[in-house]
CSV table of C-alpha atoms in Angstrom, one decimal:
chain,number,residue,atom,x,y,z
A,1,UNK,CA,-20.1,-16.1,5.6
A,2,UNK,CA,-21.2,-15.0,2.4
A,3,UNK,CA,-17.9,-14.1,0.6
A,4,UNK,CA,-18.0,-10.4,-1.1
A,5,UNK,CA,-17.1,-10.9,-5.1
A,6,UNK,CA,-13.6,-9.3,-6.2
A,7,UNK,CA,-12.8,-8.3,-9.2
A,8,UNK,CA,-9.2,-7.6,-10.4
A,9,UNK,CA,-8.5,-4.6,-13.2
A,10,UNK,CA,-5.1,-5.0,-14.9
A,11,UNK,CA,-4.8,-8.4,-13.6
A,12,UNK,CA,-1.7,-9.6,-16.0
A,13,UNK,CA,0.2,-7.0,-14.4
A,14,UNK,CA,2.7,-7.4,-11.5
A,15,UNK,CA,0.6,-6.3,-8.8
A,16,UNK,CA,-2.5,-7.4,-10.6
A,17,UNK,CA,-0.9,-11.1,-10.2
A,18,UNK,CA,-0.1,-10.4,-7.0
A,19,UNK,CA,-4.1,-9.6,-6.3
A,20,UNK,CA,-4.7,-12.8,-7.5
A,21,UNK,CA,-2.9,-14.8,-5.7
A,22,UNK,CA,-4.0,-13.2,-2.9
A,23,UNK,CA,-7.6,-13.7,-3.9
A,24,UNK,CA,-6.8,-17.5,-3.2
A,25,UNK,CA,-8.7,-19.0,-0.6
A,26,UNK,CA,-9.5,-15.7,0.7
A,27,UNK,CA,-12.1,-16.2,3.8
A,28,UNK,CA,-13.9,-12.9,2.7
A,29,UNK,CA,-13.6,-12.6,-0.7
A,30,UNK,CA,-13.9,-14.4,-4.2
A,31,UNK,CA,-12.5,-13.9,-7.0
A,32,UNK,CA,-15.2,-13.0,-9.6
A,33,UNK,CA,-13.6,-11.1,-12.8
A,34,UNK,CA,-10.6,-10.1,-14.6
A,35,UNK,CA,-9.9,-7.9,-16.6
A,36,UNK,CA,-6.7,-6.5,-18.6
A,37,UNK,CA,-5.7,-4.6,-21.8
A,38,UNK,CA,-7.3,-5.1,-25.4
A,39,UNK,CA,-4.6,-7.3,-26.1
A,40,UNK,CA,-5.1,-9.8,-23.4
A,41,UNK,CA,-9.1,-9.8,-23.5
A,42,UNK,CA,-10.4,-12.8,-24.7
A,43,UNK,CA,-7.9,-15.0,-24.1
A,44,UNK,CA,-7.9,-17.6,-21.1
A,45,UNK,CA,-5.9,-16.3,-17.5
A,46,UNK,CA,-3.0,-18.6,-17.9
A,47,UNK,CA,-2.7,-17.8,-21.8
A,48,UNK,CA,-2.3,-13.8,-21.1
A,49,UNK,CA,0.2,-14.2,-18.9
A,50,UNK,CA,1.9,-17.1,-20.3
A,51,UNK,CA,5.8,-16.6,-20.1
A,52,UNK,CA,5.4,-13.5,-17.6
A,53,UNK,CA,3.9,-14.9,-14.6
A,54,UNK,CA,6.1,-13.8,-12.0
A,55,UNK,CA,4.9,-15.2,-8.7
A,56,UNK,CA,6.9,-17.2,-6.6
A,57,UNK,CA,3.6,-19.5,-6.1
A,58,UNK,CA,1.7,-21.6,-9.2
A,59,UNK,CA,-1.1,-19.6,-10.7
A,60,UNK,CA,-4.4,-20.1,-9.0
A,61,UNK,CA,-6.7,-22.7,-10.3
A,62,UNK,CA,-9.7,-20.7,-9.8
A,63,UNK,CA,-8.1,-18.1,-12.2
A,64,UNK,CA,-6.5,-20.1,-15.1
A,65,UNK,CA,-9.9,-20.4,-17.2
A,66,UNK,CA,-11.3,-17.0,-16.4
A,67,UNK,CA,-11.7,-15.3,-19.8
A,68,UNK,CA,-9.9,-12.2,-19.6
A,69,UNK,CA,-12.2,-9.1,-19.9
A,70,UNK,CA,-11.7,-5.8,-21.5
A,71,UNK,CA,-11.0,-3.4,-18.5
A,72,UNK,CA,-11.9,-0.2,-20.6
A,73,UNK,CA,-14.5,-1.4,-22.7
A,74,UNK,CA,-16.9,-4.0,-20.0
A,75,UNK,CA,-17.1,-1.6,-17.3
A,76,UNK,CA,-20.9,-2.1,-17.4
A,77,UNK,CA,-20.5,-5.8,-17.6
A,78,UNK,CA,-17.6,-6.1,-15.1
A,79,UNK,CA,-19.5,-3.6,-12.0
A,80,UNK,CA,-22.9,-5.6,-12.6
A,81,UNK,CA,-20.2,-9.4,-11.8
A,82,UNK,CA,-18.7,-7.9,-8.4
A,83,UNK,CA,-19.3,-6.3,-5.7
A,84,UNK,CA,-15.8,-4.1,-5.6
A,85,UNK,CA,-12.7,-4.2,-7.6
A,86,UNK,CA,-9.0,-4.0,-6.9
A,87,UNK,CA,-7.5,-1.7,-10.0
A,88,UNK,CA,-3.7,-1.8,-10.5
A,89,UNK,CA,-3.9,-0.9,-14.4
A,90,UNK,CA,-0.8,0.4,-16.6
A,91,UNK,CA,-1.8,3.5,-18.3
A,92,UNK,CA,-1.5,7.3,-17.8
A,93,UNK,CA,-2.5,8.8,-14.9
A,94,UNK,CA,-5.5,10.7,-17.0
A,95,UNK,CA,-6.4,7.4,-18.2
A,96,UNK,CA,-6.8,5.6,-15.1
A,97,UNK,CA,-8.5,8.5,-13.7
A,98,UNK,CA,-10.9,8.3,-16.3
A,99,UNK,CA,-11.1,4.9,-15.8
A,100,UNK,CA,-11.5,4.4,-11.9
A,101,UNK,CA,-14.1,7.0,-12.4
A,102,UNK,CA,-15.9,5.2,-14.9
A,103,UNK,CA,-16.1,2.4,-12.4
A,104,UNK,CA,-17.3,4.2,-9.6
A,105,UNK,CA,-20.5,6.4,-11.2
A,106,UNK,CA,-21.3,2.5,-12.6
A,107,UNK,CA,-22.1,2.0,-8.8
A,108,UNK,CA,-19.0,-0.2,-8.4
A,109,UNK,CA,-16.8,0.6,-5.6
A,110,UNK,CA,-12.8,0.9,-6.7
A,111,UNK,CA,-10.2,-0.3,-4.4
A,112,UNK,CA,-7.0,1.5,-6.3
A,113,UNK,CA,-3.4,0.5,-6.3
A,114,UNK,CA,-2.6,3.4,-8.7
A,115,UNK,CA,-1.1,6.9,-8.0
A,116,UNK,CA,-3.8,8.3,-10.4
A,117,UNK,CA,-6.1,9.6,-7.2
A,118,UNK,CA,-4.2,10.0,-4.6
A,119,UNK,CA,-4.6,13.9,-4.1
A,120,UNK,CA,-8.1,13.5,-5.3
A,121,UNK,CA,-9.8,15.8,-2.3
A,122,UNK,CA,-12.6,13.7,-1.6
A,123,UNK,CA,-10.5,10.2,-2.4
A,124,UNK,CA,-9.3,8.5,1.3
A,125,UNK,CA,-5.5,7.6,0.6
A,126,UNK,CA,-5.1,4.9,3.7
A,127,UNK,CA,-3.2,2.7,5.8
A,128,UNK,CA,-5.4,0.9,8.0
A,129,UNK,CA,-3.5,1.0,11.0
A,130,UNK,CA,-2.6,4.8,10.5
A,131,UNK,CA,-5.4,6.6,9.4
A,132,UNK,CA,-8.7,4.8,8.7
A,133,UNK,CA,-10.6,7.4,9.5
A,134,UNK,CA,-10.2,8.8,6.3
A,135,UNK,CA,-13.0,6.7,5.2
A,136,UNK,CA,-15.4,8.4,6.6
A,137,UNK,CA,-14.9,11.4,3.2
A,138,UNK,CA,-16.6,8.5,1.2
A,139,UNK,CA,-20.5,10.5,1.4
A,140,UNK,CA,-19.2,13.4,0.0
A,141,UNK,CA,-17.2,11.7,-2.7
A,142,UNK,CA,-20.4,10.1,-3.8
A,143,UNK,CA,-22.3,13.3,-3.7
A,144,UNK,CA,-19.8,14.4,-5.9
A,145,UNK,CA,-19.5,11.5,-8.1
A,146,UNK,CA,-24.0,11.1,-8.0
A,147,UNK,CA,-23.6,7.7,-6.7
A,148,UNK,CA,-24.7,5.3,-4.0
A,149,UNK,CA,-22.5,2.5,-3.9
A,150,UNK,CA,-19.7,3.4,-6.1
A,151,UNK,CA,-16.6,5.4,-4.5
A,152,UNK,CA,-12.8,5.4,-5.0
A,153,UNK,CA,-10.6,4.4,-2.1
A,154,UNK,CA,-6.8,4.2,-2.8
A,155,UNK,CA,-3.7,2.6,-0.9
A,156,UNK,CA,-0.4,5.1,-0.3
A,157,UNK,CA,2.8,4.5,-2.2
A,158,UNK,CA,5.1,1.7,-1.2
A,159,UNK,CA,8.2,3.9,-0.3
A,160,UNK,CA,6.0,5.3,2.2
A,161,UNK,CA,5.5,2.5,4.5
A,162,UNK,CA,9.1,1.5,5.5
A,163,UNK,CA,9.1,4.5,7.5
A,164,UNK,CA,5.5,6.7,8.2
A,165,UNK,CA,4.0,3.6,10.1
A,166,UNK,CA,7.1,4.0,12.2
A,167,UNK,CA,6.6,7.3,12.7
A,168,UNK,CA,3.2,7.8,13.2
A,169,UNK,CA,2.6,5.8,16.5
A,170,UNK,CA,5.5,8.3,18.0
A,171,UNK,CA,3.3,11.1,16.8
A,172,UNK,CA,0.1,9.6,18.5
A,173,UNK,CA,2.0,8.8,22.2
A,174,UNK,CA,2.4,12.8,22.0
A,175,UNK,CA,5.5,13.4,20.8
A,176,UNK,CA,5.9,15.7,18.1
A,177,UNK,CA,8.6,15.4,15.1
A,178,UNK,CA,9.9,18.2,13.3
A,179,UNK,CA,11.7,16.9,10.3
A,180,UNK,CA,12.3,13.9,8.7
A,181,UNK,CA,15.5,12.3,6.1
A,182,UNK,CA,14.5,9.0,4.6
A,183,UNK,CA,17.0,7.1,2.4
A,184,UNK,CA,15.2,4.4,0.7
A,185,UNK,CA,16.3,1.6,-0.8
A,186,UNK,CA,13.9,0.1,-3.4
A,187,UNK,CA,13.4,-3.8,-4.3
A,188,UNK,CA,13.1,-4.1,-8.6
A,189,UNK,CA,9.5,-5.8,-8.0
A,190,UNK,CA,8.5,-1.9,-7.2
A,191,UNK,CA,9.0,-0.9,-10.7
A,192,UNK,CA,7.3,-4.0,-11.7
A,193,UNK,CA,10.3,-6.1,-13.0
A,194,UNK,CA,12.3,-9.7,-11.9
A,195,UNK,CA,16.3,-10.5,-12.4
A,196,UNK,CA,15.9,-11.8,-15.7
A,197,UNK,CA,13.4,-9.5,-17.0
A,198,UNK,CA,15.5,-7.0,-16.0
A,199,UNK,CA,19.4,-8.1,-16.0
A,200,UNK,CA,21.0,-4.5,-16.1
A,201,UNK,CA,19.9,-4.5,-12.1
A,202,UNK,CA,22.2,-7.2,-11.1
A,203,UNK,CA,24.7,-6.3,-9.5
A,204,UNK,CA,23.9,-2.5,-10.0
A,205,UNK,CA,22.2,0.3,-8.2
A,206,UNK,CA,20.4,3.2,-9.8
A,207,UNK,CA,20.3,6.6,-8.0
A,208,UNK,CA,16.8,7.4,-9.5
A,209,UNK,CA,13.2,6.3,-9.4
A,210,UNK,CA,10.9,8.8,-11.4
A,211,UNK,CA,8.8,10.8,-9.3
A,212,UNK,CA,9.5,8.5,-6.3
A,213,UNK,CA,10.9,11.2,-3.9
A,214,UNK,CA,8.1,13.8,-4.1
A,215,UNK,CA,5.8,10.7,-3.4
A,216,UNK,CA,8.1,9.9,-0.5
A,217,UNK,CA,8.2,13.6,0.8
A,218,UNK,CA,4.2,14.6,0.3
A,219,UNK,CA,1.9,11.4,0.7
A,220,UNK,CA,2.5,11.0,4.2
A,221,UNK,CA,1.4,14.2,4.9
A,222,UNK,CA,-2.2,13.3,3.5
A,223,UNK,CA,-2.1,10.3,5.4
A,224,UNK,CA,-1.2,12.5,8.7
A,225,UNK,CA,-4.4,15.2,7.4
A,226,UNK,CA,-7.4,15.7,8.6
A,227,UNK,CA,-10.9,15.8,6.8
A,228,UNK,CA,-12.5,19.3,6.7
A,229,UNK,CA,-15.8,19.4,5.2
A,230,UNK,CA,-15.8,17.4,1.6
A,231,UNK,CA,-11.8,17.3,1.4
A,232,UNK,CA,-9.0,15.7,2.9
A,233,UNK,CA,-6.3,18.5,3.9
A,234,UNK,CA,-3.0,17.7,4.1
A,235,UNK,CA,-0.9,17.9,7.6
A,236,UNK,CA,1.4,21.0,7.9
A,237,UNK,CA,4.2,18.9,8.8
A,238,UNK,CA,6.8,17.0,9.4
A,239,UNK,CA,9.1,18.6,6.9
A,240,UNK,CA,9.8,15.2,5.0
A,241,UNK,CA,13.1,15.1,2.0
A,242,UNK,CA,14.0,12.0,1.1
A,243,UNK,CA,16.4,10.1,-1.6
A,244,UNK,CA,14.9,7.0,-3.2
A,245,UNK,CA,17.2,4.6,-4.8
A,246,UNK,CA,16.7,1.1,-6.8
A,247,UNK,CA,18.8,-1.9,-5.4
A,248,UNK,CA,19.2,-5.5,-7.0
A,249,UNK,CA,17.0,-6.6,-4.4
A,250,UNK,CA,13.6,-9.1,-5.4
A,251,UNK,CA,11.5,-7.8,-2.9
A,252,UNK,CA,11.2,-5.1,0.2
A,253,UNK,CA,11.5,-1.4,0.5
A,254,UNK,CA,14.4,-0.6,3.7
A,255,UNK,CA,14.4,2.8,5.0
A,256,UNK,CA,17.4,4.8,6.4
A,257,UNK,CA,15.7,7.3,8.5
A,258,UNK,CA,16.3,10.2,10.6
A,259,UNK,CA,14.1,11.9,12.9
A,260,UNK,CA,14.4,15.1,15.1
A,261,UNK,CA,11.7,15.7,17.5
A,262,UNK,CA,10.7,19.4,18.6
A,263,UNK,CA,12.2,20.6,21.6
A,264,UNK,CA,11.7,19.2,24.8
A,265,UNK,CA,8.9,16.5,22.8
A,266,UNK,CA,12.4,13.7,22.8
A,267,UNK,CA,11.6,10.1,23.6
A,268,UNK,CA,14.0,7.7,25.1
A,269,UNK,CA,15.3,4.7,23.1
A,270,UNK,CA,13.4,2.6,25.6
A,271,UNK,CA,10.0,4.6,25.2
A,272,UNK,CA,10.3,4.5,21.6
A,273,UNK,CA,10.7,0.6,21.2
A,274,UNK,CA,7.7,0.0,24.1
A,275,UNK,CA,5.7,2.4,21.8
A,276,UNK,CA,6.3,0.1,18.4
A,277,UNK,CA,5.7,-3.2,20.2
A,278,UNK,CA,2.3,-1.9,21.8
A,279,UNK,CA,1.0,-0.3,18.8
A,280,UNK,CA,-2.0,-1.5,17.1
A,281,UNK,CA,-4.4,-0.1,14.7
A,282,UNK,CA,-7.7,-0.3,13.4
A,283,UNK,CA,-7.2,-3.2,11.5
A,284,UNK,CA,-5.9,-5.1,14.6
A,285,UNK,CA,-8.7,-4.1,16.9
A,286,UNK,CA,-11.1,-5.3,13.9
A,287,UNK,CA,-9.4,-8.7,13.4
A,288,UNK,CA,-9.3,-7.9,9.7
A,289,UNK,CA,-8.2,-11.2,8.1
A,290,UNK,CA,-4.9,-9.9,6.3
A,291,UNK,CA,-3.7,-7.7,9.4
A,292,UNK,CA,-0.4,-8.5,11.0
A,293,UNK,CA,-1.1,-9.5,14.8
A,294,UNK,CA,1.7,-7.3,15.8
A,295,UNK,CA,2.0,-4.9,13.3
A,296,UNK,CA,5.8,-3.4,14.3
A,297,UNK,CA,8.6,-6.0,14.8
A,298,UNK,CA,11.7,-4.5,16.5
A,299,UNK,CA,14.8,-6.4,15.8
A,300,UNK,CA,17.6,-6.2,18.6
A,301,UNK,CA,21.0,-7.8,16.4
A,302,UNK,CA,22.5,-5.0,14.5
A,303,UNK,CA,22.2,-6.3,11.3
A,304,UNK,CA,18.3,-6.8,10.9
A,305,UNK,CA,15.8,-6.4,9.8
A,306,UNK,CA,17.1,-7.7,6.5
A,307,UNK,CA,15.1,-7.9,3.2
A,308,UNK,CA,15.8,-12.0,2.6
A,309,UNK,CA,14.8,-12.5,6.1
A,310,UNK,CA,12.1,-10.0,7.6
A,311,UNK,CA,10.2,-9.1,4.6
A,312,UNK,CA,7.8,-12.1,4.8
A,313,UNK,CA,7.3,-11.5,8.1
A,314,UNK,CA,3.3,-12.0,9.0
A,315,UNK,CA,2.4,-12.6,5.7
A,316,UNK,CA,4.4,-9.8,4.4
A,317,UNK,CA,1.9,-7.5,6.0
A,318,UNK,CA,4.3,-6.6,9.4
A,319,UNK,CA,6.5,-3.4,9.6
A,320,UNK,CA,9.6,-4.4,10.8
A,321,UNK,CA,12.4,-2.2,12.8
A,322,UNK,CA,15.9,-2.1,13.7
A,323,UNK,CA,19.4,-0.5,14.9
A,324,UNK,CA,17.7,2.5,16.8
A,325,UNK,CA,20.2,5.2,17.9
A,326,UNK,CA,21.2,8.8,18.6
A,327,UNK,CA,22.5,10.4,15.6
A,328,UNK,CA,24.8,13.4,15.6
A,329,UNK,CA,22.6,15.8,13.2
A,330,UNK,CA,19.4,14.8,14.2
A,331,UNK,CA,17.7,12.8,17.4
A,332,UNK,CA,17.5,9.5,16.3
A,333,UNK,CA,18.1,7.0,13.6
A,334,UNK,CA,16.8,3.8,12.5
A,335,UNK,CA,16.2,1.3,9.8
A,336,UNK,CA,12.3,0.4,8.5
A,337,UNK,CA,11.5,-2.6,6.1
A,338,UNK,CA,8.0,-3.4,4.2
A,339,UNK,CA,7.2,-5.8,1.7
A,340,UNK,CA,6.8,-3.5,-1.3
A,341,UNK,CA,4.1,-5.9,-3.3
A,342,UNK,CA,2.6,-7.2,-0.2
A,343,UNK,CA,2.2,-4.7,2.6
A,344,UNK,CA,3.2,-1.9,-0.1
A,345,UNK,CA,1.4,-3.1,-2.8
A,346,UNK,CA,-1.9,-5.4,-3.2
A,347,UNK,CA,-1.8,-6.6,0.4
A,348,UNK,CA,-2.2,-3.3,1.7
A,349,UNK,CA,-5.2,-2.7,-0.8
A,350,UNK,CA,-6.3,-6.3,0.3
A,351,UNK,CA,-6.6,-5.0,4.2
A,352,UNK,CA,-7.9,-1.5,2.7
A,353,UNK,CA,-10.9,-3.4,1.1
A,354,UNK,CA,-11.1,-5.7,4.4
A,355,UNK,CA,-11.7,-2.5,6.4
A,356,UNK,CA,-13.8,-0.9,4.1
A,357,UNK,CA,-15.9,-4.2,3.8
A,358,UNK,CA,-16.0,-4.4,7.9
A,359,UNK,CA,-16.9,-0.5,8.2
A,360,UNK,CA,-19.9,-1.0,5.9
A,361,UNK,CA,-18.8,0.9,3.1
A,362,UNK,CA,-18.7,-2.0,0.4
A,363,UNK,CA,-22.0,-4.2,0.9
A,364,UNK,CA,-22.9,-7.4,-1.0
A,365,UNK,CA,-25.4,-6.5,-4.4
């Protein structure tokens, strides 16, 4: 097939380098533009990021000669090169606003990693397993914006997806959860760092992320809404609180969560773990090309799933599960695990744009 053409905005970045890589021998897409900061326009791919790659693989030959664009200042040029692009820029959230906007009314559809729109009305905040139908809010978000091609579509935060694509297939078999305590435990790649960029993390844990926990608490509850008329409204419940902590961990986001179901709406262990195993989403039913094939792995030894070990799991795009069990306070306890870069990160915008691409909402210029 014709292969759509990708551009990456703040591609020196962590996750930007990430998108790249992933770009690689891509079957659907190629990698057409990238762009960064003022300081790194101009300047060949493997000279910008020259002493800060951070990938465990080479950088990809296709990408070393790129000239680096200006993200902020070639919009025009960069929307007329590509048919979509994947943003993951470093600026405040006004900024990127601006910016994704800016993208978008030039007719260039925005596949977002930022936080910038995420309670945008109109903006679709997905998971492709969980809620693709939130797509279909793109028409009036282009009404709004006076555009026919361009839109902004975002991925969810990373914390999230340790534990609401755990919960959400319990929610869909009919079984209804009342609250919710997740404990997370946070790899250093999510703030965008390595071990020796950031030495003060080994062998150390920091009780805080900024603004982590009220992402934790709210964003699932968009991804649980509903669309009503031109706006996404957020679901009522679960009642979500949450703790969110950094560990000296490269990469993967684990989840200490706690469920309590609503009275007389209580699964067994058993019914639970059948649930996970036979759960699959749009992206599975669409064959999407970076979609786990079984999208929940449930580990049975009592000391998995374990970052080291599961988070690579299916191209780091699989949820994985373990030591489910009654708890004393509330009905049930378990442990998640995501890859916070892949499945948290630029694979999940990857499989975003791969369903957006498959629904019709990106097209070829």
């Amino acid at each position: 097939m014709e292969k759509y053409k990708a551009g990456v905005i703040g591609g020196t970045g962590m996750v930007g380098q990430r998108f790249i890589t992933l770009m690689e021998n891509h079957p659907w897409f190629q990698l057409t533009a990238i762009a960064a900061s003022p300081r790194s326009a101009g300047r060949r791919y493997e000279d910008a990021v020259s002493g800060r790659w951070a990938m465990q693989t080479p950088i990809p030959q296709e990408a070393r000669d790129m000239v680096v664009l200006d993200a902020s200042a070639d919009v025009e040029k960069i929307a007329g090169m590509v048919d979509f692009v994947f943003c993951a820029v470093d600026m405040k959230k006004e900024e990127i606003r601006a910016l994704e906007e800016r993208y978008a009314k030039a007719e260039c559809p925005v596949v977002s990693n930022n936080s910038a729109h995420r309670w945008t009305e109109d903006v679709p905040m997905v998971v492709p397993e969980l809620n693709p139908g939130h797509i279909e809010i793109i028409p009036a978000q282009r009404r709004r914006l006076g555009t026919k091609r361009g839109f902004i579509a975002v991925k969810s935060n990373c914390s999230i997806q340790s534990y609401t694509p755990l919960l959400t297939p319990l929610m869909r078999a009919g079984y209804e959860i009342e609250s919710v305590l997740a404990c997370t435990y946070q790899a250093i790649s999510g703030a965008g760092k390595t071990f020796e960029r950031w030495p003060e993390m080994v062998d150390n844990l920091i009780p805080y992320i900024g603004g982590e926990e009220e992402k934790s608490e709210q964003e699932p509850l968009k991804v649980w809404g509903r669309i009503e008329g031109d706006r996404i409204v957020k679901a009522e419940g679960p009642a979500i609180t949450t703790q969110c902590l950094r560990v000296p961990v490269s990469d993967g986001h684990t989840a200490a969560v706690f469920v309590r179901f609503r009275e007389g709406k209580k699964p067994t262990e058993e019914q639970i773990k059948e649930i996970w195993k036979n759960f699959r989403g749009r992206a599975q039913e669409l064959d999407l090309p970076s979609a786990p094939k079984q999208f929940i792995h449930y580990f049975e030894e009592p000391d998995r799933p374990q970052a080291k070990t599961e988070r690579d799991l299916e191209g780091g795009m699989a949820i994985s599960a373990g030591r489910l069990r009654p708890d004393t306070q509330y009905d049930y306890k378990f442990v998640g695990l995501s890859h916070n870069t892949l499945r948290g990160a630029a694979g999940g915008s990857v499989l975003l744009a791969e369903l957006l691409c498959a629904e019709g909402y990106i097209d070829r210029r």
